[in-house]
Each structure stands twice: as C-alpha cells, then as structure tokens.
Amino acid sequence: MVIEERDVKDGELAGLLEAAFQELVARYGSEGRSTVHGGARYLVASVDGRGVGCGAVQPTEDPYVGELKRMYVAPAFRGRGIATAVLSGLEELAAGEGYRAIRLATGERQPEAIALYERRGYRSTEPYGKYINDQLAHCYQKTLA
C-alpha cells in the first residue's frame, strides 16, 4: 500500500470522493454535501497502483485545529488497515501544518468510523458548525503530539 498526497483535481481522487458521497446518500439521504474548504490537503491510499481510499485535512477558524474530511475506503478493500493508515498519514500531515489538534464529524449510521476514531484516541466533543443541531452527528477531537 502506498499513501500519497494528491491534488484535488486528480481524477482518481475525484472518483473516490464521489463514491464516498454516494455512500453517505445511501446512509443518510441527500440532505446536503458538506463542503471542503480551500487549503485542504488530500491523501490517497493505493493498492497495486489503484486508489482505494482517501481523506483530507482542512484548516478551521482556529489556526491550531485542523478538520478531518472525506475519509473513505472502497468497500472491497475494507478491513485491511487502509483507513488506519490514511488516518495516520492525515495526522502527520496536520501536525506538519502546525495543528495541535484535529477534529471531525461522523454520523450515527457509521459505527465502523466511530469505532476507528475511538480506537485511535479521538474523544467525543461538543458539536461544532453545521453539526450543532444535527441529531445524527458525532463530533470528535484528538490532541496531536
């Protein structure tokens, strides 16, 4: 497996992001695609030269806190440690950007994501931004070394 940074215009990354969105629509309905802000940095995990997972870190209003976005692994490649590897890469990327913490929002209908984040030391935190009144959202934060 190779984890590498890719430009947002990368075609393979675009395909992974679209697959991620379609999965969210299947789980939650089509009530809104969350936005990724300018300045986001994306990682793609490849197996045998094929992109199979991705994630991003984007800046927030707090210059010391990054936000995790777009974590996704293609269904056929789940259970192989790819999400953990992408998450580790994103944490390293965030620390390199000077972030002291990283936050994220996931949803009640994604128990596998919740389990991953909790295993990796993310702790439940107050909802933020568009998630404040979202009854299905679970927000987490982790202090970076």
mmCIF file of C-alpha atoms in Angstrom:
data_model
loop_
_atom_site.group_PDB
_atom_site.id
_atom_site.type_symbol
_atom_site.label_atom_id
_atom_site.label_comp_id
_atom_site.label_asym_id
_atom_site.label_seq_id
_atom_site.Cartn_x
_atom_site.Cartn_y
_atom_site.Cartn_z
ATOM 1 C CA MET A 1 0.000 0.000 0.000
ATOM 2 C CA VAL A 2 1.172 3.494 -0.863
ATOM 3 C CA ILE A 3 -0.199 6.657 0.756
ATOM 4 C CA GLU A 4 0.479 9.863 -1.147
ATOM 5 C CA GLU A 5 -0.756 13.406 -1.322
ATOM 6 C CA ARG A 6 -2.853 14.221 -4.373
ATOM 7 C CA ASP A 7 -4.203 17.429 -5.868
ATOM 8 C CA VAL A 8 -7.949 17.991 -5.543
ATOM 9 C CA LYS A 9 -8.120 17.898 -9.370
ATOM 10 C CA ASP A 10 -6.747 14.333 -9.511
ATOM 11 C CA GLY A 11 -9.198 12.089 -11.381
ATOM 12 C CA GLU A 12 -8.727 9.058 -9.165
ATOM 13 C CA LEU A 13 -9.290 11.171 -6.043
ATOM 14 C CA ALA A 14 -12.434 12.638 -7.618
ATOM 15 C CA GLY A 15 -13.784 9.120 -8.158
ATOM 16 C CA LEU A 16 -13.147 8.188 -4.521
ATOM 17 C CA LEU A 17 -14.815 11.373 -3.292
ATOM 18 C CA GLU A 18 -17.875 10.698 -5.437
ATOM 19 C CA ALA A 19 -18.098 7.109 -4.137
ATOM 20 C CA ALA A 20 -17.867 8.465 -0.581
ATOM 21 C CA PHE A 21 -20.700 10.893 -1.257
ATOM 22 C CA GLN A 22 -22.878 8.169 -2.772
ATOM 23 C CA GLU A 23 -22.359 6.020 0.316
ATOM 24 C CA LEU A 24 -23.365 8.914 2.569
ATOM 25 C CA VAL A 25 -26.505 9.478 0.483
ATOM 26 C CA ALA A 26 -27.355 5.777 0.863
ATOM 27 C CA ARG A 27 -26.960 6.003 4.653
ATOM 28 C CA TYR A 28 -28.437 9.454 5.347
ATOM 29 C CA GLY A 29 -30.352 10.642 2.288
ATOM 30 C CA SER A 30 -29.426 13.575 0.118
ATOM 31 C CA GLU A 31 -29.816 16.408 2.619
ATOM 32 C CA GLY A 32 -26.539 18.019 1.916
ATOM 33 C CA ARG A 33 -22.977 17.559 0.921
ATOM 34 C CA SER A 34 -20.565 19.082 3.386
ATOM 35 C CA THR A 35 -18.026 21.373 1.854
ATOM 36 C CA VAL A 36 -14.283 21.107 1.914
ATOM 37 C CA HIS A 37 -12.602 24.489 2.152
ATOM 38 C CA GLY A 38 -9.713 25.821 0.161
ATOM 39 C CA GLY A 39 -6.419 24.830 1.662
ATOM 40 C CA ALA A 40 -7.489 21.231 2.236
ATOM 41 C CA ARG A 41 -4.793 18.645 1.648
ATOM 42 C CA TYR A 42 -5.764 15.184 0.380
ATOM 43 C CA LEU A 43 -4.167 11.773 0.775
ATOM 44 C CA VAL A 44 -4.935 8.748 -1.383
ATOM 45 C CA ALA A 45 -4.159 5.143 -0.467
ATOM 46 C CA SER A 46 -3.279 2.944 -3.441
ATOM 47 C CA VAL A 47 -3.068 -0.824 -3.636
ATOM 48 C CA ASP A 48 -1.426 -2.310 -6.739
ATOM 49 C CA GLY A 49 -1.483 1.125 -8.370
ATOM 50 C CA ARG A 50 -5.205 1.676 -7.807
ATOM 51 C CA GLY A 51 -6.623 4.360 -5.489
ATOM 52 C CA VAL A 52 -8.774 2.629 -2.884
ATOM 53 C CA GLY A 53 -9.049 5.147 -0.035
ATOM 54 C CA CYS A 54 -8.727 8.820 0.747
ATOM 55 C CA GLY A 55 -9.034 11.545 3.330
ATOM 56 C CA ALA A 56 -8.321 15.239 3.805
ATOM 57 C CA VAL A 57 -7.289 17.747 6.434
ATOM 58 C CA GLN A 58 -8.580 21.279 6.100
ATOM 59 C CA PRO A 59 -7.974 24.475 8.052
ATOM 60 C CA THR A 60 -10.574 25.749 10.521
ATOM 61 C CA GLU A 61 -11.256 29.132 12.082
ATOM 62 C CA ASP A 62 -8.741 28.145 14.789
ATOM 63 C CA PRO A 63 -5.202 28.202 13.353
ATOM 64 C CA TYR A 64 -4.182 25.387 15.721
ATOM 65 C CA VAL A 65 -7.015 22.976 14.853
ATOM 66 C CA GLY A 66 -7.409 21.090 11.588
ATOM 67 C CA GLU A 67 -10.542 19.272 10.479
ATOM 68 C CA LEU A 68 -10.606 15.777 9.064
ATOM 69 C CA LYS A 69 -12.813 15.383 5.993
ATOM 70 C CA ARG A 70 -13.613 12.820 3.316
ATOM 71 C CA MET A 71 -12.327 9.651 4.978
ATOM 72 C CA TYR A 72 -13.303 6.794 2.689
ATOM 73 C CA VAL A 73 -12.166 3.286 1.747
ATOM 74 C CA ALA A 74 -13.727 1.367 -1.136
ATOM 75 C CA PRO A 75 -15.886 -1.480 0.234
ATOM 76 C CA ALA A 76 -13.823 -4.260 -1.383
ATOM 77 C CA PHE A 77 -10.724 -3.006 0.475
ATOM 78 C CA ARG A 78 -12.147 -2.519 3.958
ATOM 79 C CA GLY A 79 -10.779 -4.471 6.888
ATOM 80 C CA ARG A 80 -7.189 -4.289 5.632
ATOM 81 C CA GLY A 81 -5.951 -1.376 7.755
ATOM 82 C CA ILE A 82 -6.214 1.161 4.942
ATOM 83 C CA ALA A 83 -8.380 3.612 6.899
ATOM 84 C CA THR A 84 -5.964 3.437 9.830
ATOM 85 C CA ALA A 85 -3.027 4.124 7.502
ATOM 86 C CA VAL A 86 -4.786 7.082 5.849
ATOM 87 C CA LEU A 87 -5.764 8.460 9.253
ATOM 88 C CA SER A 88 -2.166 8.181 10.486
ATOM 89 C CA GLY A 89 -0.966 9.974 7.374
ATOM 90 C CA LEU A 90 -3.509 12.746 7.854
ATOM 91 C CA GLU A 91 -2.497 13.179 11.484
ATOM 92 C CA GLU A 92 1.158 13.517 10.408
ATOM 93 C CA LEU A 93 0.155 15.986 7.704
ATOM 94 C CA ALA A 94 -1.869 18.014 10.231
ATOM 95 C CA ALA A 95 0.989 18.068 12.743
ATOM 96 C CA GLY A 96 3.323 19.206 9.959
ATOM 97 C CA GLU A 97 0.926 22.072 9.236
ATOM 98 C CA GLY A 98 1.278 23.172 12.857
ATOM 99 C CA TYR A 99 -2.106 21.962 14.070
ATOM 100 C CA ARG A 100 -2.145 20.972 17.727
ATOM 101 C CA ALA A 101 -5.451 19.135 17.423
ATOM 102 C CA ILE A 102 -7.655 17.629 14.778
ATOM 103 C CA ARG A 103 -11.437 17.461 14.870
ATOM 104 C CA LEU A 104 -14.023 15.627 12.831
ATOM 105 C CA ALA A 105 -17.679 14.868 12.489
ATOM 106 C CA THR A 106 -19.075 11.487 11.569
ATOM 107 C CA GLY A 107 -22.536 10.041 11.883
ATOM 108 C CA GLU A 108 -24.540 7.646 13.950
ATOM 109 C CA ARG A 109 -25.062 5.427 10.893
ATOM 110 C CA GLN A 110 -21.317 4.901 10.527
ATOM 111 C CA PRO A 111 -20.442 2.719 13.522
ATOM 112 C CA GLU A 112 -17.281 1.456 11.834
ATOM 113 C CA ALA A 113 -15.983 5.040 11.550
ATOM 114 C CA ILE A 114 -16.858 5.781 15.163
ATOM 115 C CA ALA A 115 -15.004 2.643 16.269
ATOM 116 C CA LEU A 116 -11.925 3.611 14.215
ATOM 117 C CA TYR A 117 -11.739 7.114 15.633
ATOM 118 C CA GLU A 118 -12.233 5.971 19.211
ATOM 119 C CA ARG A 119 -9.541 3.279 18.804
ATOM 120 C CA ARG A 120 -7.182 5.967 17.509
ATOM 121 C CA GLY A 121 -7.646 8.215 20.557
ATOM 122 C CA TYR A 122 -10.322 10.613 19.341
ATOM 123 C CA ARG A 123 -12.624 11.785 22.125
ATOM 124 C CA SER A 124 -16.198 12.954 21.894
ATOM 125 C CA THR A 125 -16.542 16.728 21.853
ATOM 126 C CA GLU A 126 -19.296 19.300 21.560
ATOM 127 C CA PRO A 127 -20.845 19.609 18.104
ATOM 128 C CA TYR A 128 -19.494 22.475 16.011
ATOM 129 C CA GLY A 129 -20.514 24.406 12.923
ATOM 130 C CA LYS A 130 -23.258 22.838 10.852
ATOM 131 C CA TYR A 131 -23.317 19.823 13.190
ATOM 132 C CA ILE A 132 -24.627 21.737 16.235
ATOM 133 C CA ASN A 133 -28.255 20.796 15.586
ATOM 134 C CA ASP A 134 -27.620 17.553 13.708
ATOM 135 C CA GLN A 135 -29.061 14.737 15.826
ATOM 136 C CA LEU A 136 -27.143 12.079 13.865
ATOM 137 C CA ALA A 137 -23.722 13.741 14.083
ATOM 138 C CA HIS A 138 -20.952 12.604 16.413
ATOM 139 C CA CYS A 139 -18.081 15.057 16.802
ATOM 140 C CA TYR A 140 -14.596 14.096 17.961
ATOM 141 C CA GLN A 141 -11.254 15.732 18.598
ATOM 142 C CA LYS A 142 -7.720 14.490 19.206
ATOM 143 C CA THR A 143 -4.689 16.316 20.511
ATOM 144 C CA LEU A 144 -1.693 15.796 18.221
ATOM 145 C CA ALA A 145 1.797 15.070 19.521
#
